[in-house]
CSV table of C-alpha atoms and ligand atoms in Angstrom, one decimal:
chain,number,residue,atom,x,y,z
X,6,UNK,CA,137.9,56.1,-109.9
X,7,UNK,CA,134.6,57.1,-108.4
X,8,UNK,CA,132.7,55.2,-105.7
X,9,UNK,CA,129.0,56.0,-105.6
X,10,UNK,CA,125.5,54.6,-106.0
X,11,UNK,CA,124.7,54.6,-109.7
X,12,UNK,CA,122.3,53.6,-112.3
X,13,UNK,CA,123.7,50.7,-114.3
X,14,UNK,CA,124.0,50.8,-118.0
X,15,UNK,CA,122.7,47.2,-118.0
X,16,UNK,CA,119.7,47.9,-115.8
X,17,UNK,CA,116.3,49.3,-116.8
X,18,UNK,CA,117.0,52.7,-115.2
X,19,UNK,CA,116.0,51.6,-111.8
X,20,UNK,CA,118.6,51.4,-109.0
X,21,UNK,CA,119.6,47.8,-108.5
X,22,UNK,CA,118.1,45.7,-105.7
X,23,UNK,CA,120.9,44.5,-103.4
X,24,UNK,CA,123.3,47.1,-104.7
X,25,UNK,CA,125.1,48.6,-101.8
X,26,UNK,CA,127.9,50.5,-103.6
X,27,UNK,CA,129.3,50.6,-107.0
X,28,UNK,CA,132.3,52.0,-108.7
X,29,UNK,CA,132.8,52.8,-112.4
X,30,UNK,CA,135.9,53.7,-114.3
X,31,UNK,CA,136.2,53.7,-118.1
X,32,UNK,CA,134.2,50.9,-119.6
X,33,UNK,CA,133.9,49.0,-116.3
X,34,UNK,CA,131.3,48.8,-113.7
X,35,UNK,CA,132.1,47.2,-110.4
X,36,UNK,CA,129.1,46.4,-108.3
X,37,UNK,CA,129.0,45.4,-104.6
X,38,UNK,CA,126.0,43.1,-104.5
X,39,UNK,CA,124.7,39.6,-104.4
X,40,UNK,CA,124.8,38.4,-108.0
X,41,UNK,CA,121.4,36.7,-107.8
X,42,UNK,CA,119.8,39.9,-106.6
X,43,UNK,CA,121.5,42.0,-109.2
X,44,UNK,CA,120.4,39.6,-112.0
X,45,UNK,CA,116.8,39.7,-110.8
X,46,UNK,CA,116.7,43.5,-111.6
X,47,UNK,CA,119.0,43.7,-114.6
X,48,UNK,CA,117.5,44.6,-118.0
X,49,UNK,CA,116.6,41.8,-120.4
X,50,UNK,CA,118.9,41.3,-123.4
X,51,UNK,CA,121.6,43.6,-122.0
X,52,UNK,CA,124.6,41.3,-121.5
X,53,UNK,CA,126.6,39.8,-124.4
X,54,UNK,CA,128.8,37.2,-122.6
X,55,UNK,CA,129.5,35.8,-119.2
X,56,UNK,CA,133.0,34.8,-118.1
X,57,UNK,CA,133.0,33.7,-114.5
X,58,UNK,CA,134.6,31.5,-111.9
X,59,UNK,CA,131.8,30.9,-109.4
X,60,UNK,CA,132.0,30.0,-105.7
X,61,UNK,CA,132.2,26.2,-106.1
X,62,UNK,CA,131.2,24.3,-103.1
X,63,UNK,CA,129.6,27.6,-101.8
X,64,UNK,CA,131.0,26.5,-98.4
X,65,UNK,CA,134.5,27.6,-99.2
X,66,UNK,CA,133.7,31.3,-98.9
X,67,UNK,CA,131.7,31.0,-95.7
X,68,UNK,CA,133.4,33.0,-92.9
X,69,UNK,CA,134.0,29.8,-90.9
X,70,UNK,CA,135.8,28.1,-93.8
X,71,UNK,CA,137.8,31.3,-94.6
X,72,UNK,CA,138.9,31.4,-90.9
X,73,UNK,CA,140.1,27.7,-91.1
X,74,UNK,CA,141.9,28.6,-94.3
X,75,UNK,CA,143.7,31.4,-92.5
X,76,UNK,CA,144.7,29.1,-89.6
X,77,UNK,CA,146.1,26.6,-92.1
X,78,UNK,CA,144.1,23.5,-91.2
X,79,UNK,CA,140.8,21.8,-91.5
X,80,UNK,CA,137.7,22.6,-93.5
X,81,UNK,CA,137.3,22.6,-97.3
X,82,UNK,CA,140.7,24.3,-97.9
X,83,UNK,CA,143.6,21.9,-98.3
X,84,UNK,CA,147.2,23.0,-98.1
X,85,UNK,CA,149.1,21.4,-100.9
X,86,UNK,CA,152.4,19.8,-100.1
X,87,UNK,CA,155.4,22.0,-100.3
X,88,UNK,CA,157.9,21.3,-103.1
X,89,UNK,CA,161.1,23.0,-104.1
X,90,UNK,CA,161.0,25.0,-100.9
X,91,UNK,CA,157.8,26.8,-102.2
X,92,UNK,CA,154.6,26.6,-100.1
X,93,UNK,CA,151.6,26.4,-102.4
X,94,UNK,CA,148.3,28.3,-101.7
X,95,UNK,CA,145.4,26.4,-100.1
X,96,UNK,CA,143.0,24.8,-102.5
X,97,UNK,CA,139.3,23.9,-101.9
X,98,UNK,CA,138.8,20.2,-101.2
X,99,UNK,CA,135.6,19.3,-103.0
X,100,UNK,CA,135.7,15.6,-101.9
X,101,UNK,CA,134.4,16.8,-98.5
X,102,UNK,CA,131.1,18.0,-100.0
X,103,UNK,CA,128.2,16.0,-98.6
X,104,UNK,CA,124.8,15.4,-100.3
X,105,UNK,CA,123.2,18.5,-98.7
X,106,UNK,CA,126.1,20.6,-100.0
X,107,UNK,CA,125.6,19.1,-103.5
X,108,UNK,CA,121.9,19.8,-103.4
X,109,UNK,CA,122.6,23.3,-102.4
X,110,UNK,CA,125.1,23.7,-105.2
X,111,UNK,CA,122.6,22.3,-107.8
X,112,UNK,CA,120.0,24.8,-106.5
X,113,UNK,CA,122.4,27.7,-106.6
X,114,UNK,CA,123.3,27.0,-110.3
X,115,UNK,CA,119.6,26.4,-111.1
X,116,UNK,CA,118.8,29.9,-109.8
X,117,UNK,CA,121.9,31.4,-111.5
X,118,UNK,CA,121.0,29.9,-114.9
X,119,UNK,CA,117.4,30.9,-114.6
X,120,UNK,CA,118.2,34.5,-113.7
X,121,UNK,CA,121.0,34.8,-116.3
X,122,UNK,CA,118.9,33.5,-119.2
X,123,UNK,CA,116.6,36.6,-119.8
X,124,UNK,CA,119.5,39.1,-119.1
X,125,UNK,CA,121.6,37.6,-121.9
X,126,UNK,CA,121.1,38.5,-125.5
X,127,UNK,CA,120.3,35.6,-127.9
X,128,UNK,CA,123.6,33.9,-128.9
X,129,UNK,CA,125.4,35.1,-125.8
X,130,UNK,CA,128.1,32.6,-124.6
X,131,UNK,CA,128.7,31.7,-120.9
X,132,UNK,CA,132.2,30.5,-119.9
X,133,UNK,CA,132.0,29.0,-116.5
X,134,UNK,CA,135.0,27.7,-114.6
X,135,UNK,CA,134.5,24.4,-112.8
X,136,UNK,CA,136.5,21.3,-111.8
X,137,UNK,CA,136.2,17.6,-112.6
X,138,UNK,CA,134.5,16.7,-109.3
X,139,UNK,CA,131.6,19.1,-109.4
X,140,UNK,CA,131.1,20.2,-113.0
X,141,UNK,CA,128.0,18.0,-113.4
X,142,UNK,CA,126.3,20.1,-110.7
X,143,UNK,CA,126.6,23.1,-113.0
X,144,UNK,CA,126.1,21.7,-116.5
X,145,UNK,CA,122.7,20.0,-115.9
X,146,UNK,CA,121.0,23.1,-114.4
X,147,UNK,CA,122.3,25.3,-117.2
X,148,UNK,CA,120.9,22.9,-119.8
X,149,UNK,CA,117.6,22.6,-117.9
X,150,UNK,CA,117.3,26.5,-118.0
X,151,UNK,CA,117.5,26.5,-121.8
X,152,UNK,CA,121.2,27.0,-122.5
X,153,UNK,CA,122.9,24.9,-125.2
X,154,UNK,CA,126.1,23.2,-124.2
X,155,UNK,CA,128.6,24.2,-126.8
X,156,UNK,CA,131.6,22.4,-125.4
X,157,UNK,CA,134.1,22.4,-122.6
X,158,UNK,CA,137.3,24.3,-122.6
X,159,UNK,CA,140.2,22.5,-121.0
X,160,UNK,CA,142.8,24.6,-119.3
X,161,UNK,CA,146.0,22.7,-118.8
X,162,UNK,CA,147.1,23.5,-115.3
X,163,UNK,CA,149.0,21.8,-112.6
X,164,UNK,CA,147.1,22.4,-109.4
X,165,UNK,CA,148.9,19.8,-107.3
X,166,UNK,CA,145.5,18.4,-106.3
X,167,UNK,CA,145.1,14.6,-106.1
X,168,UNK,CA,147.6,12.0,-106.9
X,169,UNK,CA,148.3,11.3,-103.2
X,170,UNK,CA,149.0,7.9,-101.7
X,171,UNK,CA,146.4,6.5,-99.2
X,172,UNK,CA,146.4,8.6,-96.0
X,173,UNK,CA,148.4,7.1,-93.1
X,174,UNK,CA,149.4,4.1,-95.3
X,175,UNK,CA,151.9,5.7,-97.7
X,176,UNK,CA,154.6,3.1,-97.2
X,177,UNK,CA,152.3,0.1,-97.3
X,178,UNK,CA,150.7,1.3,-100.6
X,179,UNK,CA,153.7,3.0,-102.0
X,180,UNK,CA,152.6,2.5,-105.7
X,181,UNK,CA,149.0,3.6,-105.3
X,182,UNK,CA,147.3,7.0,-105.9
X,183,UNK,CA,143.8,7.5,-104.4
X,184,UNK,CA,142.9,9.9,-107.2
X,185,UNK,CA,144.6,11.0,-110.4
X,186,UNK,CA,146.7,14.1,-109.9
X,187,UNK,CA,144.6,16.8,-111.6
X,188,UNK,CA,146.4,18.5,-114.5
X,189,UNK,CA,143.4,20.3,-116.1
X,190,UNK,CA,140.6,22.7,-115.3
X,191,UNK,CA,137.3,22.4,-117.2
X,192,UNK,CA,135.3,25.5,-118.2
X,193,UNK,CA,131.7,24.8,-119.3
X,194,UNK,CA,130.8,26.6,-122.5
X,195,UNK,CA,127.1,27.4,-122.9
X,196,UNK,CA,125.1,29.6,-125.3
X,197,UNK,CA,121.7,31.1,-125.2
X,198,UNK,CA,120.0,29.9,-128.4
X,199,UNK,CA,120.4,32.2,-131.4
X,200,UNK,CA,117.6,34.0,-133.1
X,201,UNK,CA,117.6,32.4,-136.5
X,202,UNK,CA,120.9,31.6,-138.2
X,203,UNK,CA,124.3,32.5,-136.6
X,204,UNK,CA,124.9,35.2,-139.3
X,205,UNK,CA,121.4,36.8,-138.5
X,206,UNK,CA,122.2,36.7,-134.8
X,207,UNK,CA,125.7,38.2,-135.3
X,208,UNK,CA,124.1,41.1,-137.3
X,209,UNK,CA,121.4,41.8,-134.8
X,210,UNK,CA,122.9,41.0,-131.4
X,211,UNK,CA,126.7,40.8,-132.2
X,212,UNK,CA,126.8,37.3,-130.6
X,213,UNK,CA,126.4,33.7,-131.6
X,214,UNK,CA,130.0,32.8,-132.4
X,215,UNK,CA,133.4,33.0,-130.9
X,216,UNK,CA,136.2,35.4,-132.0
X,217,UNK,CA,138.9,33.7,-133.9
X,218,UNK,CA,142.5,33.9,-132.8
X,219,UNK,CA,143.4,35.0,-136.3
X,220,UNK,CA,141.8,34.6,-139.7
X,221,UNK,CA,143.7,31.3,-140.0
X,222,UNK,CA,143.1,30.0,-136.5
X,223,UNK,CA,139.9,29.4,-134.7
X,224,UNK,CA,139.5,29.7,-130.9
X,225,UNK,CA,140.3,26.2,-129.6
X,226,UNK,CA,139.1,24.3,-126.5
X,227,UNK,CA,142.5,23.4,-125.2
X,228,UNK,CA,144.3,26.3,-123.5
X,229,UNK,CA,147.6,26.6,-121.8
X,230,UNK,CA,147.9,29.3,-119.2
X,231,UNK,CA,150.3,29.2,-116.3
X,232,UNK,CA,149.0,30.0,-112.8
X,233,UNK,CA,148.8,33.7,-111.8
X,234,UNK,CA,152.3,35.1,-111.6
X,235,UNK,CA,153.8,36.5,-108.4
X,236,UNK,CA,153.2,40.1,-109.5
X,237,UNK,CA,149.5,39.3,-110.1
X,238,UNK,CA,149.2,37.6,-106.7
X,239,UNK,CA,150.8,40.6,-105.1
X,240,UNK,CA,148.3,43.0,-106.7
X,241,UNK,CA,145.3,40.7,-106.2
X,242,UNK,CA,145.8,38.3,-103.2
X,243,UNK,CA,142.4,36.4,-103.7
X,244,UNK,CA,142.5,32.7,-102.9
X,245,UNK,CA,141.0,31.9,-106.4
X,246,UNK,CA,142.8,34.4,-108.6
X,247,UNK,CA,142.8,33.5,-112.3
X,248,UNK,CA,145.8,34.5,-114.4
X,249,UNK,CA,145.5,37.3,-116.9
X,250,UNK,CA,147.1,35.0,-119.5
X,251,UNK,CA,144.0,32.8,-119.3
X,252,UNK,CA,141.4,35.5,-118.8
X,253,UNK,CA,142.4,37.6,-121.8
X,254,UNK,CA,142.1,34.6,-124.1
X,255,UNK,CA,138.6,33.9,-122.8
X,256,UNK,CA,137.2,37.4,-122.8
X,257,UNK,CA,138.5,38.0,-126.3
X,258,UNK,CA,136.8,34.9,-127.6
X,259,UNK,CA,133.6,35.7,-125.8
X,260,UNK,CA,132.7,38.8,-127.8
X,261,UNK,CA,132.9,37.7,-131.5
X,262,UNK,CA,132.8,41.2,-132.9
X,263,UNK,CA,134.6,42.9,-130.0
X,264,UNK,CA,131.5,44.7,-129.1
X,265,UNK,CA,129.0,44.2,-126.2
X,266,UNK,CA,129.2,43.8,-122.4
X,267,UNK,CA,130.9,41.0,-120.5
X,268,UNK,CA,129.5,40.1,-117.1
X,269,UNK,CA,131.4,38.4,-114.3
X,270,UNK,CA,128.8,37.8,-111.5
X,271,UNK,CA,131.4,36.4,-109.1
X,272,UNK,CA,134.4,38.7,-109.9
X,273,UNK,CA,136.5,38.1,-106.8
X,274,UNK,CA,139.5,40.4,-107.3
X,275,UNK,CA,138.3,41.3,-110.8
X,276,UNK,CA,140.6,39.3,-113.1
X,277,UNK,CA,137.8,39.0,-115.8
X,278,UNK,CA,137.2,42.7,-115.6
X,279,UNK,CA,140.9,43.5,-115.8
X,280,UNK,CA,141.2,41.3,-118.8
X,281,UNK,CA,138.3,43.0,-120.5
X,282,UNK,CA,139.8,46.4,-119.7
X,283,UNK,CA,143.2,45.4,-121.1
X,284,UNK,CA,141.5,44.5,-124.4
X,285,UNK,CA,139.3,47.6,-124.5
X,286,UNK,CA,136.1,45.6,-123.9
X,287,UNK,CA,133.1,46.8,-121.7
X,288,UNK,CA,132.4,44.7,-118.6
X,289,UNK,CA,130.4,44.5,-115.4
X,290,UNK,CA,131.7,42.7,-112.3
X,291,UNK,CA,129.7,41.8,-109.2
X,292,UNK,CA,131.1,40.8,-105.9
X,293,UNK,CA,129.3,40.1,-102.6
X,294,UNK,CA,132.1,40.2,-100.1
X,295,UNK,CA,133.2,43.6,-98.8
X,296,UNK,CA,136.8,42.5,-98.6
X,297,UNK,CA,137.0,41.2,-102.2
X,298,UNK,CA,135.0,44.1,-103.6
X,299,UNK,CA,137.5,46.6,-102.1
X,300,UNK,CA,140.3,44.4,-103.4
X,301,UNK,CA,138.8,44.5,-107.0
X,302,UNK,CA,138.5,48.2,-106.9
X,303,UNK,CA,142.2,48.6,-106.5
X,304,UNK,CA,143.4,45.5,-108.4
X,305,UNK,CA,141.4,45.8,-111.6
X,306,UNK,CA,143.3,48.8,-113.1
X,307,UNK,CA,146.7,47.4,-112.0
X,308,UNK,CA,146.0,43.9,-113.4
X,309,UNK,CA,144.8,45.5,-116.6
X,310,UNK,CA,148.0,47.4,-117.0
X,311,UNK,CA,150.2,44.3,-116.9
X,312,UNK,CA,151.9,43.2,-120.1
X,313,UNK,CA,150.9,39.6,-120.6
X,314,UNK,CA,152.8,37.6,-123.2
X,315,UNK,CA,150.7,35.3,-125.4
X,316,UNK,CA,152.1,31.9,-126.6
X,317,UNK,CA,153.8,33.7,-129.5
X,318,UNK,CA,155.6,36.0,-127.1
X,319,UNK,CA,153.5,39.0,-128.1
X,320,UNK,CA,152.4,41.5,-125.4
X,321,UNK,CA,148.8,42.3,-124.8
E,29,SAM,C1,136.1,31.7,-107.1
E,29,SAM,S1,136.0,33.3,-106.6
E,29,SAM,C2,136.3,34.2,-108.0
E,29,SAM,C3,137.8,34.7,-108.1
E,29,SAM,C4,138.2,35.4,-109.4
E,29,SAM,N1,138.2,34.5,-110.5
E,29,SAM,C5,139.5,36.1,-109.3
E,29,SAM,O1,140.3,35.9,-110.2
E,29,SAM,O2,139.7,36.8,-108.3
E,29,SAM,C6,134.2,33.5,-106.4
E,29,SAM,C7,133.9,34.9,-105.7
E,29,SAM,O3,132.4,34.9,-105.7
E,29,SAM,C8,132.1,35.7,-104.5
E,29,SAM,N2,130.7,35.3,-104.3
E,29,SAM,C9,130.2,34.3,-103.6
E,29,SAM,N3,128.8,34.3,-103.6
E,29,SAM,C10,128.4,35.4,-104.3
E,29,SAM,C11,127.2,36.0,-104.7
E,29,SAM,N4,126.0,35.4,-104.4
E,29,SAM,N5,127.2,37.1,-105.4
E,29,SAM,C12,128.4,37.7,-105.7
E,29,SAM,N6,129.6,37.2,-105.4
E,29,SAM,C13,129.6,36.1,-104.7
E,29,SAM,C14,133.1,35.2,-103.5
E,29,SAM,O4,133.2,36.2,-102.4
E,29,SAM,C15,134.3,35.1,-104.3
E,29,SAM,O5,135.1,36.2,-104.3
C-alpha cells in the first residue's frame, strides 16, 4: 500500500482541495479529506453509486462527545444495558438532539446532496444509512436537490435501542415502554434521474437499475445482516462499524453491470470500500478524522479478505 498525495481518477486532473493525504491500492482510493471539500472539486459525472453511513447527529463525532463516549457516560452516546454477561458498544442517542442540532443536520445534508448531484452520473443510486428518528432530515434535502426517492431498504437488526421503561419509575410503570425497541435500520435509496429510458441510461452510463441477486431474484428492500462479527470488530474498532455481510449486499446491488466507481464520502474504518474490494469493484473512500483514516488504511484489505457467508451459506 502506498501513501502519498495523488491525482484522483475521479477528479479533473487537479489535486483535490482539502486533500491532506491519500492512499491507493488496487481498485481503491482512500482519501483523507473533508467530504464536502472533496466533492466540490471532483469531476462531474465521475461516480456511479454512493453507499454511505454518514455522521448522523454530527455531534457524535465531535471530540467532546468522543471523550464522553470513552469515559462511558453522558453525551449523545448511550451505553446499552448488559445482557448475557456481554457489554454492548455505546450507541448514539438521537433523542438528545435539539432544534439547532436538527437545523445543522438539515443544512449538512442539503450541502451534501447539492455537491453529490453533479459528481454522480445520471441513474446513479445513493444508499444512505439512517435511523427512524432522523431519516426525515436527510430525505427531504436529497429530494430538494433533485434526487428521486426510489425506496427505503430495511435492515433487520437488533440494536437494543429503545424499549426501556420510564426512567426512575421502572417499578411503577412496569408494563410501559417509552419508545419501541428498535429492530430495524432504514437506508434511504435515491437515484439521480436517468437520461432517457433506463435501458438507454444503462447502455450509456452503466447505471439506472439495481443488480439482481440472480436471474430469478431481484434485489429486495428487506435485508437480514447480523451486527459486525468479533473478528471484524477486532480488525476495525470503529464505533459505527457496518458488517461485511450487509455492505457486500449493498455494493453489489449498487452497480447494476458490475462496472463503475462506488463512493463512500464518510468511510469510517472503510467497510464499504472493503466490501467493494471483496467483490472486485472500484471505489473511493473519504474520511476526515486522522484516527479513522489510519484505521481504514490497515482495516480495508483485512476486512476485504474475510469470507462472509451469504444467507445460502455461500462464501464471498
Ligand atoms: C457513521 S461513521 C461511518 C462508519 C463506517 N460505516 C464503518 O463501517 O466504519 C461516519 C464517519 O464519517 C466521518 N466524518 C464526519 N464528518 C466528515 C466529513 N465532513 N468528511 C469526511 N468524513 C467525515 C467520521 O469521522 C466517521 O468516521
